[in-house]
mmCIF file of C-alpha atoms in Angstrom:
data_model
loop_
_atom_site.group_PDB
_atom_site.id
_atom_site.type_symbol
_atom_site.label_atom_id
_atom_site.label_comp_id
_atom_site.label_asym_id
_atom_site.label_seq_id
_atom_site.Cartn_x
_atom_site.Cartn_y
_atom_site.Cartn_z
ATOM 1 C CA MET A 561 22.764 8.681 -14.562
ATOM 2 C CA SER A 562 19.178 9.843 -13.747
ATOM 3 C CA PHE A 563 17.942 10.803 -10.345
ATOM 4 C CA PHE A 564 16.072 7.520 -9.863
ATOM 5 C CA GLU A 565 19.066 5.422 -10.921
ATOM 6 C CA GLU A 566 21.206 7.116 -8.395
ATOM 7 C CA LEU A 567 18.561 6.789 -5.672
ATOM 8 C CA ARG A 568 18.073 3.171 -6.495
ATOM 9 C CA GLN A 569 21.803 2.450 -6.112
ATOM 10 C CA GLU A 570 21.886 4.327 -2.872
ATOM 11 C CA ARG A 571 18.871 2.482 -1.505
ATOM 12 C CA GLN A 572 20.268 -0.955 -2.432
ATOM 13 C CA GLN A 573 23.029 -0.269 0.164
ATOM 14 C CA TRP A 574 20.285 -0.640 2.767
ATOM 15 C CA TRP A 575 20.443 -4.482 2.334
ATOM 16 C CA SER A 576 23.893 -4.400 3.832
ATOM 17 C CA ARG A 577 22.750 -3.036 7.162
ATOM 18 C CA LYS A 578 22.145 -5.422 9.955
ATOM 19 C CA ASP A 579 18.435 -5.953 9.539
ATOM 20 C CA GLY A 580 18.764 -5.805 5.818
ATOM 21 C CA ALA A 581 21.388 -8.520 5.764
ATOM 22 C CA ARG A 582 19.039 -10.778 7.905
ATOM 23 C CA LEU A 583 16.168 -10.238 5.509
ATOM 24 C CA ARG A 584 18.431 -10.795 2.449
ATOM 25 C CA SER A 585 19.642 -14.139 3.952
ATOM 26 C CA TYR A 586 16.017 -15.468 3.879
ATOM 27 C CA LEU A 587 15.626 -14.599 0.283
ATOM 28 C CA ASP A 588 19.085 -15.581 -1.054
ATOM 29 C CA SER A 589 18.814 -19.110 0.358
ATOM 30 C CA LEU A 590 15.554 -19.984 -1.382
ATOM 31 C CA PRO A 591 15.635 -22.950 -3.713
ATOM 32 C CA GLU A 592 14.304 -22.749 -7.342
ATOM 33 C CA ILE A 593 10.605 -23.466 -7.796
ATOM 34 C CA GLU A 594 8.065 -23.624 -10.484
ATOM 35 C CA GLN A 595 6.523 -20.065 -10.794
ATOM 36 C CA ALA A 596 2.774 -19.415 -11.212
ATOM 37 C CA PHE A 597 0.357 -16.584 -10.708
ATOM 38 C CA GLU A 598 -3.358 -16.277 -10.366
ATOM 39 C CA ILE A 599 -6.057 -14.410 -8.415
ATOM 40 C CA ARG A 600 -8.207 -16.887 -6.633
ATOM 41 C CA ASN A 601 -10.811 -16.075 -4.016
ATOM 42 C CA ALA A 602 -9.369 -12.609 -3.816
ATOM 43 C CA ARG A 603 -5.972 -14.150 -2.882
ATOM 44 C CA VAL A 604 -2.758 -13.525 -4.799
ATOM 45 C CA CYS A 605 -1.734 -17.101 -5.329
ATOM 46 C CA VAL A 606 1.860 -17.895 -6.381
ATOM 47 C CA GLY A 607 4.114 -20.890 -6.884
ATOM 48 C CA GLN A 608 3.134 -24.446 -7.846
ATOM 49 C CA SER A 609 4.037 -28.110 -7.973
ATOM 50 C CA SER A 610 7.509 -27.960 -6.480
ATOM 51 C CA SER A 611 9.116 -30.556 -4.161
ATOM 52 C CA GLU A 612 7.890 -30.630 -0.569
ATOM 53 C CA GLU A 613 11.345 -29.706 0.544
ATOM 54 C CA ALA A 614 11.270 -26.560 -1.622
ATOM 55 C CA LYS A 615 7.792 -25.646 -0.534
ATOM 56 C CA THR A 616 8.799 -25.976 3.161
ATOM 57 C CA ALA A 617 11.776 -23.651 2.614
ATOM 58 C CA TRP A 618 9.682 -20.971 0.897
ATOM 59 C CA ILE A 619 6.998 -21.081 3.559
ATOM 60 C CA GLU A 620 9.546 -20.955 6.285
ATOM 61 C CA ALA A 621 11.024 -17.873 4.606
ATOM 62 C CA ALA A 622 7.568 -16.234 4.560
ATOM 63 C CA ARG A 623 7.129 -16.986 8.229
ATOM 64 C CA ASN A 624 10.482 -15.330 8.952
ATOM 65 C CA LEU A 625 9.103 -12.178 7.227
ATOM 66 C CA ILE A 626 6.204 -11.870 9.770
ATOM 67 C CA PRO A 627 4.409 -9.460 10.277
ATOM 68 C CA TRP A 628 2.450 -9.347 7.012
ATOM 69 C CA LYS A 629 0.391 -6.250 7.075
ATOM 70 C CA LYS A 630 -1.306 -6.486 3.620
ATOM 71 C CA GLY A 631 -2.800 -9.442 1.755
ATOM 72 C CA PRO A 632 -4.336 -11.982 1.347
ATOM 73 C CA PHE A 633 -1.620 -14.159 -0.367
ATOM 74 C CA GLN A 634 -1.299 -17.860 -0.916
ATOM 75 C CA LEU A 635 2.082 -19.355 -1.343
ATOM 76 C CA PHE A 636 1.636 -22.854 -2.796
ATOM 77 C CA ASP A 637 -1.108 -24.162 -0.477
ATOM 78 C CA GLN A 638 -0.220 -21.871 2.401
ATOM 79 C CA HIS A 639 -2.743 -19.027 3.106
ATOM 80 C CA ILE A 640 -0.953 -15.893 4.354
ATOM 81 C CA ASP A 641 -3.696 -14.208 6.220
ATOM 82 C CA ALA A 642 -2.386 -10.658 6.700
ATOM 83 C CA GLU A 643 -3.645 -7.985 9.168
ATOM 84 C CA TRP A 644 -5.390 -6.123 6.399
ATOM 85 C CA ARG A 645 -7.976 -7.647 4.093
ATOM 86 C CA SER A 646 -6.757 -5.490 1.278
ATOM 87 C CA ASP A 647 -9.097 -7.355 -1.126
ATOM 88 C CA LEU A 648 -12.004 -5.445 0.456
ATOM 89 C CA LYS A 649 -10.395 -2.084 -0.378
ATOM 90 C CA TRP A 650 -9.694 -3.416 -3.899
ATOM 91 C CA ASP A 651 -13.353 -4.427 -4.283
ATOM 92 C CA ARG A 652 -14.476 -0.879 -3.532
ATOM 93 C CA LEU A 653 -12.228 0.643 -6.149
ATOM 94 C CA ALA A 654 -12.289 -1.995 -8.933
ATOM 95 C CA PRO A 655 -15.521 -0.798 -10.572
ATOM 96 C CA HIS A 656 -13.942 2.622 -10.956
ATOM 97 C CA LEU A 657 -10.560 1.601 -12.468
ATOM 98 C CA GLY A 658 -11.500 1.732 -16.136
ATOM 99 C CA ASN A 659 -9.141 -0.050 -18.636
ATOM 100 C CA LEU A 660 -5.700 -0.395 -17.240
ATOM 101 C CA GLU A 661 -4.398 -2.559 -20.059
ATOM 102 C CA GLY A 662 -1.039 -1.127 -21.455
ATOM 103 C CA THR A 663 -0.884 1.683 -18.865
ATOM 104 C CA GLU A 664 1.661 2.666 -16.361
ATOM 105 C CA VAL A 665 0.541 2.803 -12.699
ATOM 106 C CA LEU A 666 2.322 4.047 -9.609
ATOM 107 C CA ASP A 667 1.406 2.739 -6.078
ATOM 108 C CA ILE A 668 2.771 5.172 -3.389
ATOM 109 C CA GLY A 669 3.372 3.489 -0.042
ATOM 110 C CA CYS A 670 2.675 0.128 -1.581
ATOM 111 C CA ASN A 671 3.637 -1.887 1.461
ATOM 112 C CA ASN A 672 4.366 -5.452 0.134
ATOM 113 C CA GLY A 673 2.680 -4.877 -3.148
ATOM 114 C CA TYR A 674 -0.725 -6.546 -2.862
ATOM 115 C CA PHE A 675 -2.297 -3.971 -5.152
ATOM 116 C CA LEU A 676 0.553 -4.262 -7.611
ATOM 117 C CA PHE A 677 -0.322 -7.942 -8.128
ATOM 118 C CA ARG A 678 -4.011 -7.061 -8.555
ATOM 119 C CA MET A 679 -2.989 -4.446 -11.154
ATOM 120 C CA ALA A 680 -0.844 -7.093 -12.953
ATOM 121 C CA GLU A 681 -4.039 -9.061 -13.585
ATOM 122 C CA HIS A 682 -5.309 -6.106 -15.615
ATOM 123 C CA LYS A 683 -2.388 -6.435 -17.985
ATOM 124 C CA VAL A 684 -0.697 -3.130 -17.146
ATOM 125 C CA ALA A 685 2.552 -2.326 -19.005
ATOM 126 C CA LEU A 686 4.018 -1.445 -15.618
ATOM 127 C CA ALA A 687 2.837 -1.306 -12.039
ATOM 128 C CA GLN A 688 5.524 0.440 -9.919
ATOM 129 C CA GLY A 689 5.360 0.331 -6.226
ATOM 130 C CA ILE A 690 7.419 2.483 -3.908
ATOM 131 C CA ASP A 691 7.881 2.107 -0.113
ATOM 132 C CA PRO A 692 11.037 2.889 1.825
ATOM 133 C CA VAL A 693 10.682 -0.056 4.228
ATOM 134 C CA LEU A 694 12.959 -3.110 3.766
ATOM 135 C CA PRO A 695 10.617 -5.788 5.358
ATOM 136 C CA PHE A 696 7.931 -4.727 2.802
ATOM 137 C CA ALA A 697 10.508 -4.960 -0.014
ATOM 138 C CA ALA A 698 11.483 -8.501 1.190
ATOM 139 C CA GLN A 699 7.870 -9.667 1.260
ATOM 140 C CA PHE A 700 7.331 -8.272 -2.290
ATOM 141 C CA GLU A 701 10.464 -10.001 -3.543
ATOM 142 C CA LEU A 702 9.474 -13.345 -2.133
ATOM 143 C CA ILE A 703 5.971 -13.241 -3.563
ATOM 144 C CA ASN A 704 7.047 -11.786 -6.908
ATOM 145 C CA ARG A 705 9.838 -14.420 -7.448
ATOM 146 C CA ALA A 706 7.286 -17.101 -6.988
ATOM 147 C CA SER A 707 4.851 -15.388 -9.425
ATOM 148 C CA GLY A 708 7.046 -15.082 -12.559
ATOM 149 C CA LEU A 709 5.508 -11.672 -13.380
ATOM 150 C CA ASN A 710 7.558 -9.174 -15.295
ATOM 151 C CA ASN A 711 5.294 -6.147 -15.354
ATOM 152 C CA ILE A 712 5.482 -5.164 -11.662
ATOM 153 C CA LYS A 713 8.368 -3.462 -9.826
ATOM 154 C CA PHE A 714 9.285 -2.300 -6.312
ATOM 155 C CA ASP A 715 11.589 0.434 -5.319
ATOM 156 C CA LEU A 716 12.666 1.740 -1.865
ATOM 157 C CA PHE A 717 11.501 5.259 -2.698
ATOM 158 C CA GLY A 718 9.290 7.546 -0.635
ATOM 159 C CA MET A 719 6.473 10.096 -1.013
ATOM 160 C CA GLU A 720 9.244 12.726 -0.983
ATOM 161 C CA HIS A 721 10.560 11.565 -4.304
ATOM 162 C CA VAL A 722 7.274 11.567 -6.279
ATOM 163 C CA ASP A 723 7.736 15.192 -7.407
ATOM 164 C CA GLN A 724 10.781 14.027 -9.445
ATOM 165 C CA TRP A 725 8.407 12.425 -11.959
ATOM 166 C CA GLN A 726 6.772 14.734 -14.415
ATOM 167 C CA GLU A 727 3.781 13.640 -16.408
ATOM 168 C CA LYS A 728 4.827 10.075 -16.141
ATOM 169 C CA TRP A 729 1.913 8.001 -14.810
ATOM 170 C CA ASP A 730 -1.494 7.160 -16.226
ATOM 171 C CA THR A 731 -2.866 6.185 -12.735
ATOM 172 C CA ILE A 732 -1.558 6.754 -9.220
ATOM 173 C CA PHE A 733 -2.718 4.917 -6.062
ATOM 174 C CA HIS A 734 -2.213 6.746 -2.801
ATOM 175 C CA MET A 735 -3.825 4.405 -0.338
ATOM 176 C CA GLY A 736 -3.672 5.039 3.485
ATOM 177 C CA ILE A 737 -0.650 7.358 3.177
ATOM 178 C CA VAL A 738 -1.829 11.067 3.145
ATOM 179 C CA TYR A 739 -2.255 11.273 6.900
ATOM 180 C CA HIS A 740 1.173 9.919 7.683
ATOM 181 C CA HIS A 741 2.849 13.065 6.140
ATOM 182 C CA ARG A 742 2.967 16.696 7.317
ATOM 183 C CA SER A 743 1.416 18.327 4.237
ATOM 184 C CA PRO A 744 -1.586 16.785 2.514
ATOM 185 C CA ILE A 745 -1.646 19.590 -0.146
ATOM 186 C CA HIS A 746 2.023 19.114 -1.104
ATOM 187 C CA GLN A 747 1.406 15.366 -1.543
ATOM 188 C CA LEU A 748 -1.535 16.092 -3.825
ATOM 189 C CA LEU A 749 0.393 18.590 -5.868
ATOM 190 C CA ALA A 750 3.288 16.091 -6.330
ATOM 191 C CA ILE A 751 0.760 13.494 -7.460
ATOM 192 C CA ARG A 752 -0.833 15.962 -9.874
ATOM 193 C CA ASP A 753 2.560 16.833 -11.435
ATOM 194 C CA ALA A 754 3.524 13.155 -11.689
ATOM 195 C CA LEU A 755 0.312 12.274 -13.564
ATOM 196 C CA LYS A 756 -0.002 12.562 -17.331
ATOM 197 C CA PRO A 757 -2.547 15.122 -18.480
ATOM 198 C CA GLY A 758 -6.032 13.516 -18.007
ATOM 199 C CA GLY A 759 -4.511 10.912 -15.634
ATOM 200 C CA VAL A 760 -6.449 9.774 -12.481
ATOM 201 C CA ALA A 761 -5.507 9.126 -8.835
ATOM 202 C CA PHE A 762 -7.217 7.175 -6.109
ATOM 203 C CA ILE A 763 -6.775 8.708 -2.701
ATOM 204 C CA GLU A 764 -7.769 6.595 0.312
ATOM 205 C CA THR A 765 -7.517 7.708 3.900
ATOM 206 C CA ILE A 766 -8.777 7.343 7.363
ATOM 207 C CA GLY A 767 -11.258 10.057 8.247
ATOM 208 C CA ILE A 768 -13.701 11.377 10.829
ATOM 209 C CA PRO A 769 -17.401 12.036 10.439
ATOM 210 C CA GLY A 770 -18.571 15.544 9.816
ATOM 211 C CA ASN A 771 -20.157 17.944 7.282
ATOM 212 C CA ASP A 772 -17.697 20.805 7.726
ATOM 213 C CA SER A 773 -14.338 21.035 5.819
ATOM 214 C CA VAL A 774 -12.131 20.401 8.847
ATOM 215 C CA ALA A 775 -9.356 17.952 9.888
ATOM 216 C CA LEU A 776 -8.374 16.557 13.270
ATOM 217 C CA PHE A 777 -4.792 17.399 14.159
ATOM 218 C CA PRO A 778 -4.061 15.090 17.050
ATOM 219 C CA GLN A 779 -1.877 16.499 19.777
ATOM 220 C CA ASP A 780 -0.195 13.212 20.409
ATOM 221 C CA ARG A 781 -1.548 9.936 19.062
ATOM 222 C CA TYR A 782 -4.550 8.738 17.085
ATOM 223 C CA ALA A 783 -5.756 5.265 17.772
ATOM 224 C CA ARG A 784 -2.348 4.610 19.328
ATOM 225 C CA MET A 785 -0.622 5.738 16.113
ATOM 226 C CA GLY A 786 2.051 8.318 16.536
ATOM 227 C CA ASN A 787 2.580 9.116 12.835
ATOM 228 C CA VAL A 788 -0.823 10.662 12.141
ATOM 229 C CA TRP A 789 -0.862 14.350 11.180
ATOM 230 C CA PHE A 790 -4.276 15.231 9.731
ATOM 231 C CA VAL A 791 -7.524 13.213 9.912
ATOM 232 C CA PRO A 792 -10.021 14.861 7.578
ATOM 233 C CA THR A 793 -13.702 14.832 7.195
ATOM 234 C CA LEU A 794 -14.883 13.814 3.735
ATOM 235 C CA PRO A 795 -15.653 17.357 2.688
ATOM 236 C CA CYS A 796 -12.165 18.404 3.859
ATOM 237 C CA LEU A 797 -10.659 15.598 1.741
ATOM 238 C CA ILE A 798 -12.543 16.816 -1.319
ATOM 239 C CA ASN A 799 -11.520 20.423 -0.515
ATOM 240 C CA TRP A 800 -7.844 19.297 -0.492
ATOM 241 C CA ALA A 801 -8.311 17.832 -3.902
ATOM 242 C CA GLU A 802 -10.001 20.920 -5.274
ATOM 243 C CA LYS A 803 -7.225 23.177 -3.767
ATOM 244 C CA ALA A 804 -4.748 20.982 -5.726
ATOM 245 C CA LYS A 805 -6.662 21.765 -8.936
ATOM 246 C CA PHE A 806 -7.968 18.291 -9.533
ATOM 247 C CA ILE A 807 -11.284 17.889 -11.459
ATOM 248 C CA ASN A 808 -13.943 15.221 -11.776
ATOM 249 C CA ILE A 809 -13.794 14.375 -7.984
ATOM 250 C CA GLU A 810 -15.733 11.182 -7.313
ATOM 251 C CA VAL A 811 -16.493 9.719 -3.903
ATOM 252 C CA ILE A 812 -15.950 5.992 -4.103
ATOM 253 C CA ALA A 813 -16.228 5.033 -0.438
ATOM 254 C CA ASP A 814 -17.281 6.439 2.926
ATOM 255 C CA SER A 815 -17.499 3.479 5.236
ATOM 256 C CA ASP A 816 -16.802 2.325 8.719
ATOM 257 C CA LEU A 817 -13.509 0.586 9.352
ATOM 258 C CA THR A 818 -14.245 -2.734 11.011
ATOM 259 C CA SER A 819 -12.292 -5.740 12.441
ATOM 260 C CA GLU A 820 -13.413 -7.686 9.393
ATOM 261 C CA GLU A 821 -10.961 -5.578 7.358
ATOM 262 C CA GLN A 822 -8.193 -4.973 9.867
ATOM 263 C CA ARG A 823 -7.324 -7.419 12.671
ATOM 264 C CA LEU A 824 -4.494 -9.471 14.202
ATOM 265 C CA THR A 825 -3.855 -12.910 12.645
ATOM 266 C CA ASP A 826 -1.299 -15.730 12.834
ATOM 267 C CA TRP A 827 0.675 -13.895 10.171
ATOM 268 C CA CYS A 828 0.433 -10.533 12.038
ATOM 269 C CA PRO A 829 0.434 -11.647 15.654
ATOM 270 C CA PRO A 830 0.890 -9.922 18.984
ATOM 271 C CA PRO A 831 2.807 -7.941 20.179
ATOM 272 C CA MET A 832 1.548 -6.140 16.986
ATOM 273 C CA GLN A 833 -1.514 -4.005 17.502
ATOM 274 C CA SER A 834 -4.478 -3.553 15.219
ATOM 275 C CA LEU A 835 -7.707 -1.687 15.018
ATOM 276 C CA THR A 836 -9.425 -2.890 18.207
ATOM 277 C CA ASP A 837 -6.320 -1.967 20.207
ATOM 278 C CA GLY A 838 -6.725 1.596 19.159
ATOM 279 C CA LEU A 839 -10.480 1.920 20.109
ATOM 280 C CA ASP A 840 -12.072 2.633 23.453
ATOM 281 C CA PRO A 841 -13.190 -0.775 24.706
ATOM 282 C CA LEU A 842 -16.242 0.741 26.325
ATOM 283 C CA ASP A 843 -17.175 2.969 23.351
ATOM 284 C CA PRO A 844 -15.803 1.791 20.009
ATOM 285 C CA SER A 845 -17.119 4.989 18.342
ATOM 286 C CA LYS A 846 -14.104 6.633 19.925
ATOM 287 C CA THR A 847 -10.345 5.995 19.820
ATOM 288 C CA ILE A 848 -8.480 5.162 23.038
ATOM 289 C CA GLU A 849 -7.545 8.866 23.231
ATOM 290 C CA GLY A 850 -11.160 9.966 22.921
ATOM 291 C CA HIS A 851 -11.132 11.067 19.176
ATOM 292 C CA PRO A 852 -13.796 10.003 16.743
ATOM 293 C CA ALA A 853 -13.035 6.449 15.525
ATOM 294 C CA PRO A 854 -11.693 6.159 12.060
ATOM 295 C CA ARG A 855 -13.797 5.836 8.925
ATOM 296 C CA ARG A 856 -12.296 5.103 5.517
ATOM 297 C CA PHE A 857 -12.812 7.532 2.687
ATOM 298 C CA MET A 858 -11.759 6.947 -0.932
ATOM 299 C CA ILE A 859 -11.984 9.492 -3.828
ATOM 300 C CA LYS A 860 -11.147 9.310 -7.542
ATOM 301 C CA ILE A 861 -9.589 12.481 -8.876
ATOM 302 C CA GLN A 862 -8.380 13.569 -12.329
ATOM 303 C CA LYS A 863 -5.730 15.900 -13.582
ATOM 304 C CA LYS A 864 -6.790 18.422 -16.121
ATOM 305 C CA GLY A 865 -5.814 17.921 -19.814
ATOM 306 C CA GLY A 866 -5.787 14.984 -22.118
ATOM 307 C CA GLN A 867 -8.393 14.052 -24.722
#
């Protein structure tokens, strides 16, 4: 049995825990529906023409899985307006994707899989998402079961498992993850090793303004987030990629993060907190702790080799 087969079996036991059993109960009680999938108005739209009773049961299950952090989705005629307008991030990177048809793509820290569904539209052979968070896995399963897609997959793996893949993936997405882990360089090295020769990765992160290659190392919290280790300037992010021996580094985005892209909604309501809660109400150019407010950086990088 391979490393990932053993890990998958171990992680499946998580569903027997108290919270896992609750989430599983919402999914296992769902009635059969007619599956459908399309992208419409940037929404991942799934399910169609089922009975009103079945639709009600599925929408109620989706509500039981609140909060929804990534989206937008549409389940039948119900708009699931998530905290993040992930379609805006997708719009920034889409012109730089190239041809994904027939390729294998990994999305590290995929949350509920919004980007996986967007990749499916490009006829990938496989879009594999990994995220070791049960509520995200439950949201993905609900949407995917309504979609009928067979070229996307979710596993409860983490960043710490990526180095077990060697020259496996054509493209890797690493979106909003690098600052949540202790070592940015080790993450990039694992990504490099997991890519096929000539493969590309998209690295997206919060960042701070500045022309020097430096990173903020918050003493405590950053914008109320306790799991933030390094917040780089754009030159620092590029330097990390260069230190990890990537080539053809291309800056895709260097933009303000605004409440158009990240905000609370009915599908991610209080007591959850969002962008504005982490900013100084008197000076939104700073976080509540007095640090520079977050920007969003995205770079495209390539592994050496290939044709």
